Short mmCIF file of C-alpha atoms and ligand atoms in Angstrom, two decimals:
data_model
loop_
_atom_site.label_atom_id
_atom_site.label_comp_id
_atom_site.label_asym_id
_atom_site.label_seq_id
_atom_site.Cartn_x
_atom_site.Cartn_y
_atom_site.Cartn_z
CA MET A 1 -12.22 -22.42 18.59
CA LYS A 2 -13.74 -25.45 16.95
CA ARG A 3 -11.67 -27.80 14.92
CA ASP A 4 -12.96 -29.86 12.08
CA ASP A 5 -11.58 -33.38 12.49
CA ASN A 6 -11.80 -34.06 8.78
CA ASN A 7 -9.67 -31.10 7.81
CA PRO A 8 -6.66 -29.82 9.81
CA ASN A 9 -6.82 -26.45 8.04
CA PHE A 10 -10.17 -25.68 9.61
CA GLN A 11 -10.44 -23.72 12.83
CA LEU A 12 -13.97 -22.41 13.02
CA PRO A 13 -15.18 -19.70 15.39
CA ASP A 14 -17.55 -20.38 18.27
CA LEU A 15 -19.75 -17.53 19.53
CA GLN A 16 -20.30 -19.15 22.92
CA ALA A 17 -16.57 -19.33 23.53
CA ALA A 18 -16.20 -15.76 22.28
CA LYS A 19 -18.49 -14.59 25.06
CA LEU A 20 -16.19 -15.71 27.83
CA ARG A 21 -14.20 -13.14 29.74
CA THR A 22 -11.26 -13.81 32.03
CA ARG A 23 -9.77 -11.49 34.60
CA GLN A 24 -6.22 -12.36 33.67
CA PRO A 25 -4.32 -9.47 32.18
CA GLY A 26 -3.79 -9.72 28.43
CA ARG A 27 -0.33 -10.32 27.09
CA ILE A 28 1.34 -7.71 24.97
CA VAL A 29 4.21 -8.87 22.81
CA HIS A 30 6.78 -6.70 21.09
CA GLY A 31 9.07 -7.24 18.16
CA VAL A 32 8.06 -10.85 17.50
CA PHE A 33 6.44 -10.43 14.10
CA GLU A 34 8.46 -11.74 11.23
CA LEU A 35 7.37 -12.79 7.77
CA PRO A 36 7.50 -16.58 7.69
CA GLU A 37 9.90 -18.38 5.42
CA GLY A 38 8.67 -18.33 1.83
CA CYS A 39 6.38 -15.32 2.27
CA ARG A 40 8.90 -12.67 1.38
CA ASN A 41 8.66 -13.09 -2.36
CA LEU A 42 5.13 -14.40 -2.52
CA GLY A 43 3.83 -11.14 -3.92
CA GLN A 44 6.42 -10.59 -6.60
CA ASN A 45 4.64 -9.40 -9.76
CA ARG A 46 1.33 -9.94 -8.00
CA PHE A 47 -1.42 -7.50 -7.08
CA TYR A 48 -3.91 -7.30 -4.24
CA TRP A 49 -7.30 -5.63 -3.98
CA LEU A 50 -8.49 -4.87 -0.47
CA ARG A 51 -12.06 -3.87 0.30
CA THR A 52 -12.85 -2.54 3.77
CA TYR A 53 -16.32 -2.42 5.36
CA GLY A 54 -17.45 -1.26 8.80
CA CYS A 55 -15.82 0.93 11.39
CA GLN A 56 -12.44 2.56 11.88
CA ALA A 57 -11.14 -0.57 13.63
CA ASN A 58 -11.42 -2.30 10.28
CA VAL A 59 -9.89 0.61 8.40
CA ARG A 60 -6.88 0.43 10.71
CA ASP A 61 -6.71 -3.39 10.40
CA SER A 62 -6.71 -3.00 6.64
CA GLU A 63 -3.67 -0.76 6.92
CA THR A 64 -1.94 -3.60 8.75
CA LEU A 65 -3.00 -6.11 6.10
CA ALA A 66 -1.75 -3.76 3.38
CA GLY A 67 1.53 -3.36 5.29
CA MET A 68 2.03 -7.12 5.43
CA LEU A 69 1.11 -7.51 1.76
CA GLN A 70 3.59 -4.81 0.85
CA ASP A 71 6.33 -6.55 2.81
CA MET A 72 5.51 -9.71 0.88
CA GLY A 73 6.09 -7.82 -2.36
CA PHE A 74 2.46 -7.38 -3.43
CA GLN A 75 1.33 -4.15 -5.06
CA PRO A 76 -2.12 -2.62 -4.78
CA ALA A 77 -4.39 -3.18 -7.80
CA GLU A 78 -6.61 -0.47 -9.24
CA THR A 79 -9.56 -2.81 -9.67
CA ALA A 80 -10.63 -6.28 -8.57
CA GLU A 81 -10.16 -7.48 -12.14
CA ASP A 82 -6.42 -6.66 -11.97
CA ALA A 83 -5.82 -8.52 -8.72
CA ASP A 84 -4.34 -11.89 -7.84
CA VAL A 85 -5.59 -11.69 -4.25
CA LEU A 86 -8.95 -10.20 -3.27
CA ILE A 87 -9.38 -9.44 0.42
CA PHE A 88 -12.68 -8.50 2.02
CA ASN A 89 -12.31 -7.01 5.50
CA THR A 90 -15.89 -7.38 6.66
CA CYS A 91 -18.36 -5.94 9.18
CA ALA A 92 -21.02 -7.90 11.06
CA VAL A 93 -22.78 -5.15 12.97
CA ARG A 94 -26.07 -5.33 11.01
CA ARG A 95 -27.44 -7.90 8.62
CA ASN A 96 -27.61 -5.43 5.73
CA ALA A 97 -23.87 -4.77 6.17
CA GLU A 98 -23.32 -8.51 5.82
CA GLU A 99 -25.58 -8.85 2.82
CA HIS A 100 -23.65 -6.11 1.12
CA VAL A 101 -20.41 -8.05 1.55
CA LEU A 102 -21.94 -11.35 0.45
CA GLY A 103 -23.39 -9.62 -2.62
CA GLU A 104 -20.01 -8.29 -3.59
CA ILE A 105 -18.27 -11.64 -3.11
CA GLY A 106 -21.01 -13.12 -5.30
CA ASN A 107 -20.65 -10.46 -7.99
CA LEU A 108 -16.94 -11.14 -8.35
CA LYS A 109 -17.28 -14.91 -8.57
CA HIS A 110 -16.55 -14.83 -12.31
CA LEU A 111 -12.95 -13.77 -11.56
CA LYS A 112 -12.34 -17.13 -9.91
CA GLN A 113 -14.04 -18.95 -12.77
CA GLU A 114 -11.85 -17.15 -15.30
CA ASN A 115 -8.68 -17.71 -13.29
CA PRO A 116 -8.71 -20.43 -10.62
CA ASP A 117 -5.42 -19.08 -9.19
CA VAL A 118 -7.13 -15.91 -7.97
CA ILE A 119 -7.48 -15.99 -4.19
CA PHE A 120 -10.59 -14.82 -2.34
CA ALA A 121 -9.76 -14.04 1.30
CA ILE A 122 -12.41 -13.07 3.85
CA GLY A 123 -11.42 -11.47 7.14
CA GLY A 124 -12.91 -9.13 9.74
CA CYS A 125 -15.95 -9.45 11.95
CA MET A 126 -18.12 -11.65 9.70
CA ALA A 127 -15.39 -14.25 9.79
CA GLN A 128 -15.85 -14.45 13.57
CA GLU A 129 -19.43 -15.71 13.16
CA GLU A 130 -19.73 -19.45 12.87
CA SER A 131 -22.96 -19.30 10.88
CA VAL A 132 -21.42 -16.93 8.35
CA VAL A 133 -18.33 -19.07 7.96
CA ARG A 134 -20.54 -22.08 7.28
CA GLU A 135 -22.58 -20.06 4.79
CA LEU A 136 -19.40 -18.96 3.02
CA LEU A 137 -18.12 -22.52 2.85
CA GLU A 138 -21.40 -23.93 1.58
CA LYS A 139 -22.53 -21.29 -0.88
CA TYR A 140 -19.43 -19.40 -1.96
CA PRO A 141 -17.01 -21.91 -3.48
CA GLN A 142 -14.83 -19.05 -4.74
CA VAL A 143 -13.69 -18.36 -1.15
CA ASP A 144 -10.22 -19.80 -0.43
CA LEU A 145 -9.23 -18.25 2.87
CA ILE A 146 -11.12 -17.14 5.97
CA PHE A 147 -9.26 -15.45 8.82
CA GLY A 148 -10.51 -13.58 11.87
CA THR A 149 -9.88 -10.39 13.81
CA HIS A 150 -7.64 -12.03 16.40
CA ASN A 151 -5.06 -13.52 14.06
CA LEU A 152 -4.28 -10.70 11.63
CA HIS A 153 -0.59 -11.31 12.27
CA ARG A 154 -1.02 -14.82 10.87
CA PHE A 155 -2.35 -13.54 7.55
CA PRO A 156 0.91 -13.93 5.55
CA GLU A 157 1.27 -17.56 6.57
CA LEU A 158 -2.40 -18.33 5.90
CA LEU A 159 -2.23 -16.66 2.50
CA TYR A 160 0.90 -18.62 1.68
CA HIS A 161 -0.89 -21.82 2.61
CA ALA A 162 -3.99 -20.98 0.58
CA MET A 163 -1.96 -20.01 -2.49
CA LEU A 164 0.35 -22.98 -2.50
CA SER A 165 -1.92 -25.75 -1.32
CA HIS A 166 -5.05 -24.74 -3.23
CA GLU A 167 -6.93 -26.03 -0.17
CA LYS A 168 -9.58 -24.12 1.67
CA THR A 169 -7.92 -22.47 4.63
CA VAL A 170 -9.96 -21.36 7.63
CA GLU A 171 -8.35 -20.07 10.79
CA VAL A 172 -10.50 -18.07 13.16
CA TYR A 173 -9.74 -17.82 16.88
CA SER A 174 -12.77 -17.46 19.13
CA GLU A 175 -10.74 -16.08 21.98
CA GLU A 176 -8.53 -13.07 21.63
CA GLY A 177 -4.86 -13.87 21.77
CA GLU A 178 -1.97 -11.58 22.53
CA VAL A 179 -1.80 -7.95 21.55
CA VAL A 180 0.89 -8.15 18.88
CA GLU A 181 2.80 -4.90 18.57
CA ASP A 182 5.09 -3.78 15.76
CA LEU A 183 3.10 -5.18 12.86
CA PRO A 184 3.81 -3.68 9.45
CA VAL A 185 1.52 -0.85 8.40
CA ARG A 186 0.77 0.89 5.12
CA ARG A 187 -1.02 4.10 6.04
CA THR A 188 -3.64 5.42 3.65
CA CYS A 189 -3.07 9.05 4.52
CA ALA A 190 0.14 10.86 5.42
CA TYR A 191 -1.43 13.62 7.50
CA LYS A 192 -4.37 11.92 9.27
CA SER A 193 -3.87 8.63 11.08
CA PHE A 194 -5.78 6.17 13.20
CA VAL A 195 -4.04 4.97 16.34
CA ASN A 196 -5.46 1.96 18.17
CA ILE A 197 -5.45 2.46 21.90
CA MET A 198 -7.40 -0.66 22.81
CA TYR A 199 -9.07 -3.65 21.25
CA GLY A 200 -12.33 -5.43 22.03
CA CYS A 201 -15.33 -4.54 24.15
CA ASN A 202 -16.68 -5.79 27.48
CA LYS A 203 -19.92 -3.86 27.46
CA PHE A 204 -22.19 -6.50 25.91
CA CYS A 205 -24.99 -4.15 24.92
CA THR A 206 -27.74 -6.70 24.31
CA TYR A 207 -28.12 -5.94 20.59
CA CYS A 208 -24.45 -5.86 19.68
CA ILE A 209 -22.18 -8.47 18.10
CA VAL A 210 -18.93 -6.54 18.56
CA PRO A 211 -17.92 -8.04 21.95
CA TYR A 212 -18.17 -11.47 20.30
CA THR A 213 -16.25 -10.55 17.15
CA ARG A 214 -13.57 -8.44 18.79
CA GLY A 215 -13.06 -10.18 22.12
CA ARG A 216 -12.44 -8.70 25.52
CA GLU A 217 -11.00 -5.28 26.19
CA ARG A 218 -7.23 -5.16 25.84
CA SER A 219 -5.40 -1.87 26.15
CA ARG A 220 -2.12 -1.11 24.48
CA LEU A 221 0.60 0.26 26.74
CA GLU A 222 0.57 4.02 27.04
CA ALA A 223 4.26 4.13 26.11
CA ASP A 224 3.57 2.27 22.84
CA ILE A 225 0.70 4.57 21.94
CA LEU A 226 2.71 7.70 22.69
CA ALA A 227 5.68 6.40 20.72
CA GLU A 228 3.36 5.88 17.73
CA VAL A 229 1.91 9.37 18.04
CA GLU A 230 5.39 10.89 18.35
CA GLN A 231 6.59 9.00 15.32
CA LEU A 232 3.57 10.01 13.26
CA LYS A 233 4.15 13.62 14.25
CA LYS A 234 7.77 13.37 13.18
CA GLN A 235 6.66 12.00 9.82
CA GLY A 236 4.43 15.02 9.25
CA CYS A 237 1.10 13.68 10.45
CA ARG A 238 -1.17 16.46 11.68
CA GLU A 239 -4.15 14.62 13.10
CA VAL A 240 -4.48 11.41 15.04
CA THR A 241 -7.71 9.65 15.97
CA LEU A 242 -7.41 7.40 18.99
CA LEU A 243 -9.45 4.26 18.42
CA GLY A 244 -11.32 1.86 20.63
CA GLN A 245 -14.88 0.51 20.84
CA ASN A 246 -15.20 2.22 24.19
CA VAL A 247 -12.18 4.48 24.62
CA ASN A 248 -13.27 5.60 28.08
CA ALA A 249 -12.47 2.12 29.34
CA TYR A 250 -8.84 2.53 28.26
CA GLY A 251 -6.42 1.21 30.87
CA LYS A 252 -8.97 -0.59 33.07
CA ASP A 253 -7.35 -3.91 32.21
CA LEU A 254 -3.94 -2.44 33.04
CA ASP A 255 -5.18 -1.28 36.43
CA MET A 256 -4.76 2.36 35.48
CA ALA A 257 -7.00 4.81 37.31
CA ASP A 258 -8.77 7.18 34.92
CA GLY A 259 -6.57 5.78 32.17
CA PHE A 260 -8.21 7.47 29.20
CA THR A 261 -7.98 10.97 30.65
CA HIS A 262 -4.33 10.34 31.45
CA LEU A 263 -3.61 9.04 27.97
CA LEU A 264 -5.47 11.88 26.29
CA GLU A 265 -3.51 14.46 28.21
CA ALA A 266 -0.22 12.71 27.43
CA CYS A 267 -1.14 12.68 23.72
CA ALA A 268 -1.98 16.37 23.88
CA LEU A 269 1.43 17.06 25.39
CA THR A 270 3.18 15.48 22.39
CA GLY A 271 2.12 18.65 20.56
CA ILE A 272 0.55 16.86 17.62
CA GLU A 273 -1.76 19.40 16.04
CA ARG A 274 -5.09 17.61 16.20
CA ILE A 275 -6.37 14.80 18.38
CA ARG A 276 -9.71 13.08 18.05
CA PHE A 277 -10.98 9.91 19.71
CA TYR A 278 -13.64 7.39 18.84
CA THR A 279 -15.92 5.95 20.31
CA SER A 280 -16.93 7.19 23.74
CA HIS A 281 -19.46 5.55 26.02
CA PRO A 282 -21.76 7.70 28.17
CA ARG A 283 -21.51 5.35 31.12
CA ASP A 284 -17.74 5.59 31.51
CA TYR A 285 -17.33 9.19 30.42
CA SER A 286 -15.56 11.02 33.22
CA GLU A 287 -15.61 14.68 34.21
CA THR A 288 -11.82 14.68 34.10
CA THR A 289 -11.94 13.84 30.39
CA ILE A 290 -14.13 16.87 29.82
CA ASP A 291 -11.62 18.99 31.75
CA VAL A 292 -8.70 17.77 29.66
CA MET A 293 -10.64 18.39 26.44
CA ARG A 294 -11.24 21.92 27.59
CA GLN A 295 -7.66 22.51 28.65
CA TYR A 296 -5.78 21.49 25.49
CA PRO A 297 -6.48 23.28 22.22
CA ASN A 298 -5.09 20.38 20.20
CA ILE A 299 -7.88 18.09 21.46
CA MET A 300 -10.61 18.82 18.96
CA PRO A 301 -13.95 20.17 20.20
CA ALA A 302 -15.93 17.33 18.64
CA LEU A 303 -17.35 14.36 20.45
CA HIS A 304 -19.14 11.27 19.19
CA LEU A 305 -21.16 9.98 22.13
CA PRO A 306 -23.66 7.30 21.11
CA VAL A 307 -26.87 7.43 23.14
CA GLN A 308 -28.88 4.76 21.22
CA SER A 309 -32.26 5.66 22.76
CA GLY A 310 -34.00 8.30 24.85
CA SER A 311 -36.15 5.79 26.73
CA ASP A 312 -34.95 4.53 30.11
CA GLU A 313 -36.78 1.25 29.64
CA ILE A 314 -35.17 0.63 26.26
CA LEU A 315 -31.75 1.70 27.57
CA ARG A 316 -32.20 -0.77 30.43
CA ARG A 317 -33.08 -3.59 28.05
CA MET A 318 -30.14 -2.61 25.86
CA ALA A 319 -27.95 -2.90 29.01
CA ARG A 320 -26.40 0.48 28.30
CA GLY A 321 -25.92 1.23 31.99
CA TYR A 322 -27.19 4.83 32.04
CA THR A 323 -30.47 6.72 31.88
CA ALA A 324 -31.59 9.42 29.48
CA GLU A 325 -31.28 11.86 32.37
CA HIS A 326 -27.63 10.90 32.89
CA TYR A 327 -26.99 11.60 29.21
CA ARG A 328 -28.72 14.97 29.46
CA GLN A 329 -26.55 15.87 32.45
CA LEU A 330 -23.40 14.86 30.58
CA TYR A 331 -24.57 16.97 27.67
CA ASP A 332 -25.15 19.98 29.94
CA ALA A 333 -21.74 19.59 31.59
CA MET A 334 -19.94 19.32 28.29
CA LYS A 335 -21.71 22.18 26.59
CA ALA A 336 -21.03 24.38 29.61
CA LYS A 337 -17.35 23.52 29.80
CA ILE A 338 -16.27 23.15 26.18
CA PRO A 339 -17.20 26.15 24.10
CA GLY A 340 -18.09 25.32 20.52
CA LEU A 341 -18.30 21.57 21.13
CA ALA A 342 -19.93 19.68 18.27
CA LEU A 343 -21.78 16.60 19.48
CA THR A 344 -22.75 13.62 17.35
CA THR A 345 -24.38 10.34 18.28
CA ASP A 346 -25.69 6.93 17.22
CA LEU A 347 -29.38 6.01 17.55
CA ILE A 348 -31.24 2.75 17.09
CA VAL A 349 -34.97 2.65 16.33
CA GLY A 350 -37.18 -0.41 16.52
CA PHE A 351 -35.39 -2.21 19.34
CA PRO A 352 -37.57 -5.24 20.22
CA GLY A 353 -40.87 -4.09 21.69
CA GLU A 354 -40.13 -0.35 21.36
CA THR A 355 -43.46 1.48 21.76
CA ASP A 356 -44.50 4.72 20.09
CA ALA A 357 -44.16 6.48 23.43
CA GLN A 358 -40.61 5.14 23.89
CA PHE A 359 -39.69 6.29 20.41
CA GLU A 360 -41.11 9.74 21.24
CA GLU A 361 -38.71 9.86 24.18
CA THR A 362 -35.86 9.42 21.73
CA LEU A 363 -37.18 12.33 19.66
CA ASP A 364 -37.39 14.43 22.85
CA LEU A 365 -33.79 13.65 23.71
CA VAL A 366 -32.70 14.65 20.22
CA ASP A 367 -34.48 17.97 20.66
CA TYR A 368 -32.76 18.47 24.00
CA CYS A 369 -29.27 17.66 22.76
CA ARG A 370 -29.62 19.22 19.29
CA PHE A 371 -27.05 16.87 17.83
CA ASP A 372 -24.81 18.15 15.05
CA SER A 373 -25.44 14.88 13.27
CA ALA A 374 -26.17 11.24 13.99
CA PHE A 375 -25.85 7.78 12.58
CA THR A 376 -29.31 6.27 12.77
CA PHE A 377 -30.14 2.59 12.39
CA VAL A 378 -33.06 0.22 12.36
CA TYR A 379 -32.38 -2.50 14.91
CA SER A 380 -30.98 -5.64 13.30
CA PRO A 381 -31.11 -8.93 15.25
CA ARG A 382 -27.69 -10.52 15.66
CA GLU A 383 -27.51 -14.23 16.26
CA GLY A 384 -26.33 -15.18 19.73
CA THR A 385 -27.01 -11.78 21.31
CA PRO A 386 -29.64 -11.50 24.10
CA ALA A 387 -31.81 -9.02 22.17
CA ALA A 388 -32.22 -11.48 19.31
CA ALA A 389 -34.24 -13.66 21.68
CA MET A 390 -36.50 -10.82 22.88
CA ALA A 391 -40.11 -10.70 21.72
CA ASP A 392 -40.64 -8.05 19.06
CA GLY A 393 -44.11 -7.12 17.88
CA VAL A 394 -43.11 -3.96 16.05
CA PRO A 395 -43.69 -4.34 12.31
CA MET A 396 -40.88 -3.39 9.94
CA HIS A 397 -42.87 -0.63 8.24
CA VAL A 398 -43.33 1.08 11.63
CA LYS A 399 -39.59 0.84 12.26
CA GLN A 400 -38.93 2.37 8.85
CA GLN A 401 -41.36 5.21 9.56
CA ARG A 402 -39.60 5.89 12.85
CA LEU A 403 -36.26 5.98 11.11
CA GLN A 404 -37.55 8.50 8.62
CA GLN A 405 -39.07 10.68 11.32
CA LEU A 406 -35.86 10.56 13.31
CA ASN A 407 -33.75 11.39 10.29
CA GLU A 408 -35.90 14.43 9.58
CA LYS A 409 -35.23 15.68 13.08
CA ILE A 410 -31.51 15.01 12.80
CA THR A 411 -31.40 16.91 9.50
CA TYR A 412 -33.32 19.79 11.06
CA TRP A 413 -30.85 20.16 13.92
CA GLY A 414 -27.87 19.67 11.63
CA HIS A 415 -29.06 22.59 9.53
CA ALA A 416 -29.90 24.73 12.55
CA ASN A 417 -26.53 24.08 14.21
CA ASN A 418 -24.62 24.84 11.06
CA GLN A 419 -26.16 28.31 10.72
CA LYS A 420 -24.12 29.53 13.67
CA TYR A 421 -20.91 29.13 11.67
CA LEU A 422 -21.98 31.63 9.00
CA GLY A 423 -19.49 34.48 8.78
CA ARG A 424 -17.06 32.76 11.14
CA THR A 425 -13.59 31.54 10.22
CA LEU A 426 -12.85 27.89 10.89
CA GLN A 427 -9.52 26.09 10.74
CA VAL A 428 -9.79 23.42 8.08
CA LEU A 429 -7.42 20.52 7.45
CA CYS A 430 -7.50 20.37 3.67
CA ASP A 431 -8.05 17.00 1.97
CA GLY A 432 -7.57 18.38 -1.55
CA PRO A 433 -10.15 18.86 -4.31
CA SER A 434 -13.67 17.79 -3.40
CA ARG A 435 -14.88 14.55 -4.93
CA LYS A 436 -17.67 16.18 -6.87
CA ASN A 437 -15.92 19.27 -8.21
CA ALA A 438 -12.19 19.62 -8.80
CA ASP A 439 -12.37 23.43 -8.43
CA ILE A 440 -13.63 23.13 -4.89
CA LEU A 441 -11.40 22.04 -2.01
CA SER A 442 -12.71 20.16 0.97
CA GLY A 443 -11.58 19.30 4.45
CA TYR A 444 -12.66 19.00 8.06
CA SER A 445 -12.84 21.77 10.62
CA GLU A 446 -11.81 21.32 14.22
CA GLU A 447 -15.47 20.61 14.98
CA ASN A 448 -15.32 17.80 12.40
CA LYS A 449 -17.56 19.67 9.98
CA LEU A 450 -17.02 18.86 6.33
CA VAL A 451 -16.21 22.19 4.67
CA ASN A 452 -16.19 22.73 0.91
CA PHE A 453 -14.29 25.88 0.01
CA THR A 454 -12.88 27.91 -2.83
CA GLY A 455 -9.24 28.88 -2.91
CA ALA A 456 -6.24 27.98 -4.98
CA GLY A 457 -2.95 26.37 -4.11
CA VAL A 458 -3.80 24.69 -0.84
CA PRO A 459 -2.09 21.29 -0.74
CA ALA A 460 -3.83 18.39 0.98
CA GLY A 461 -2.59 18.12 4.54
CA THR A 462 -2.38 21.83 5.33
CA ILE A 463 -4.51 23.59 7.90
CA VAL A 464 -6.04 26.79 6.56
CA PRO A 465 -8.50 29.40 7.81
CA VAL A 466 -11.78 29.27 5.89
CA ARG A 467 -14.53 31.87 6.15
CA ILE A 468 -17.93 30.19 6.18
CA THR A 469 -20.35 31.56 3.60
CA GLY A 470 -23.00 28.84 3.43
CA ALA A 471 -24.49 26.28 5.81
CA LYS A 472 -26.31 23.14 4.73
CA SER A 473 -27.56 20.27 6.88
CA TYR A 474 -24.47 18.11 6.50
CA THR A 475 -21.79 20.40 5.10
CA LEU A 476 -20.53 23.97 5.20
CA ASP A 477 -19.39 26.14 2.28
CA GLY A 478 -16.65 28.71 2.54
CA GLU A 479 -13.76 30.58 1.03
CA LEU A 480 -10.11 30.64 1.95
CA ALA A 481 -9.73 33.56 4.35
CA ALA A 482 -7.97 36.40 2.52
CA GLY A 483 -4.31 37.19 3.02
CA ASN A 484 -3.42 33.92 4.65
CA CYS A 485 -0.69 31.61 3.58
CA PRO A 486 -1.55 27.93 4.01
CA ALA A 487 0.43 27.52 7.22
CA ALA A 488 -1.16 30.46 9.02
CA GLY A 489 -4.00 28.49 10.52
CA ASN A 490 -1.97 26.26 12.79
CA ARG A 491 -2.98 26.50 16.39
CA LEU A 492 0.09 25.33 18.19
N1 SAH B 1 -18.49 0.83 20.15
C1 SAH B 1 -19.24 1.82 19.56
C2 SAH B 1 -19.81 1.47 18.20
C3 SAH B 1 -20.37 0.15 17.98
S1 SAH B 1 -21.15 -0.22 16.48
C4 SAH B 1 -20.29 2.26 20.53
O1 SAH B 1 -20.63 1.60 21.46
O2 SAH B 1 -20.77 3.33 20.34
C5 SAH B 1 -21.77 1.33 15.91
C6 SAH B 1 -23.21 1.53 16.10
O3 SAH B 1 -23.95 0.55 15.42
C7 SAH B 1 -23.72 1.46 17.52
O4 SAH B 1 -23.49 2.62 18.23
C8 SAH B 1 -25.19 1.19 17.32
O5 SAH B 1 -25.91 2.39 17.19
C9 SAH B 1 -25.23 0.45 16.00
N2 SAH B 1 -25.56 -0.96 16.19
C10 SAH B 1 -24.84 -1.90 16.84
N3 SAH B 1 -25.48 -3.08 16.81
C11 SAH B 1 -26.63 -2.88 16.13
C12 SAH B 1 -27.73 -3.71 15.79
N4 SAH B 1 -27.77 -4.98 16.14
N5 SAH B 1 -28.75 -3.17 15.06
C13 SAH B 1 -28.72 -1.87 14.71
N6 SAH B 1 -27.72 -1.04 15.02
C14 SAH B 1 -26.69 -1.53 15.72
FE1 SF4 B 2 -21.33 -2.76 20.97
FE2 SF4 B 2 -22.05 -1.62 23.22
FE3 SF4 B 2 -19.54 -2.45 22.90
FE4 SF4 B 2 -20.41 -0.36 21.54
S1 SF4 B 2 -20.20 -0.49 23.77
S2 SF4 B 2 -19.23 -2.07 20.75
S3 SF4 B 2 -22.55 -0.86 21.14
S4 SF4 B 2 -21.35 -3.73 23.02
FE1 F3S B 3 -18.39 -3.77 12.15
FE2 F3S B 3 -16.65 -5.18 13.49
FE3 F3S B 3 -16.47 -2.56 13.43
S1 F3S B 3 -18.83 -5.56 13.40
S2 F3S B 3 -18.58 -1.91 13.26
S3 F3S B 3 -16.24 -3.89 11.71
S4 F3S B 3 -15.95 -3.87 15.13
#
């Protein structure tokens, strides 16, 4: 980290330092977290408003922040206007994600002008970028506190400092510290939970900022993960999603052989009803993981396996470590072994220098794999990453056209894939009334399809059989299968 000699409360991030990787095993510490003196009553009669951007890692971190705030006595506010503390848990993966956050911090500036005691706190991946921190300090005077992804456990103390001192407080570690277990947590959902299995990423895909903002790969102990899953199950949770930037690398830093497969099987044996995991990497994906997915019915037949591009040359320059052919073979193996598997992916168009022919190769791969859906992105240069220094002659309007063409193909296959569910009965974990229409319930099938269905009296958090009557590109329609009580759909 960089210190600012003029201000002891400043510890700025340093992307160059964040790049470093050591071979020393990470340290995992248990039972050390305690609210510092003075923090316990800090939130009495005070409200917080927490806004989360980005991926599931951030969603889970926000649950930790909310847990700490709750322990300090804060209550959640309905709106930003009602809050004493505003927290932005940010994402740095693309510039437009960042601009979105900066826009929102700007839009709420008046709250600080109206009440100088209101605290603006910025955390997450943007806080790990030195240039962003400097931008925040120079152009966003409403910001009081900036903290990073590696020192979440320090948030109560930093907040205390910012609130009492009225000084700008910036503490961002460039290097990951210890894995701190047993932090407070306030879960957003009682029946679906995220469980971190590892932090960080060592892959360094040339376009990606995540290895810099999240540090090196650090796995949690299998015993800690299993204890969390068991406890969630006991509390009535029905679905866990195991989280990591590259879950297939789980356990490498703990010298476990085939660690992810082992962990996945152990989680399946807990008997929790549904297990998902996110995100997988094609390079590390092992045959044994496919076998375990096939063997245990409580491991859901849905896989998100980002491919990024169908061109070997682009994949090489992205440093993805596999070829399009390898991905096709993985696809063939999985489709053959796991009946009904739904496959989704991530794709980037307009990587520096991507030619029309290379883009066509991506379209060909999409036709081969017939993805159920995909997140598609226009490449966004990220400061400090190798790709940002690569020559790029592709004009933005061409990149936008490619995105549109790709999206049309993704929509086509989404629609085509969904037709096969017509007339079938899927097991759906109900989330309650759909957002758009209170008479319609919605939930996710085992294949992770969003299903909107008719039927009365199904509480959120129950698994029910739903007969599919309509198939759109991104969602399915259905009706509660006749004669079934809500509990009848459970598989275990
Ligand atoms: N660890 C996961 C997800 C990382 S971020 C993985 O490797 O799959 C999620 C997605 O954002 C990536 O899969 C990639 O498609 C996209 N992405 C990452 N960096 C990007 C960039 N600089 N520009 C555009 N898309 C990017
Ligand atoms: Fe980024 Fe690649 Fe790591 Fe995913 S695997 S987080 S895309 S560096
Ligand atoms: Fe964004 Fe950080 Fe996740 S950059 S995608 S919030 S790891």
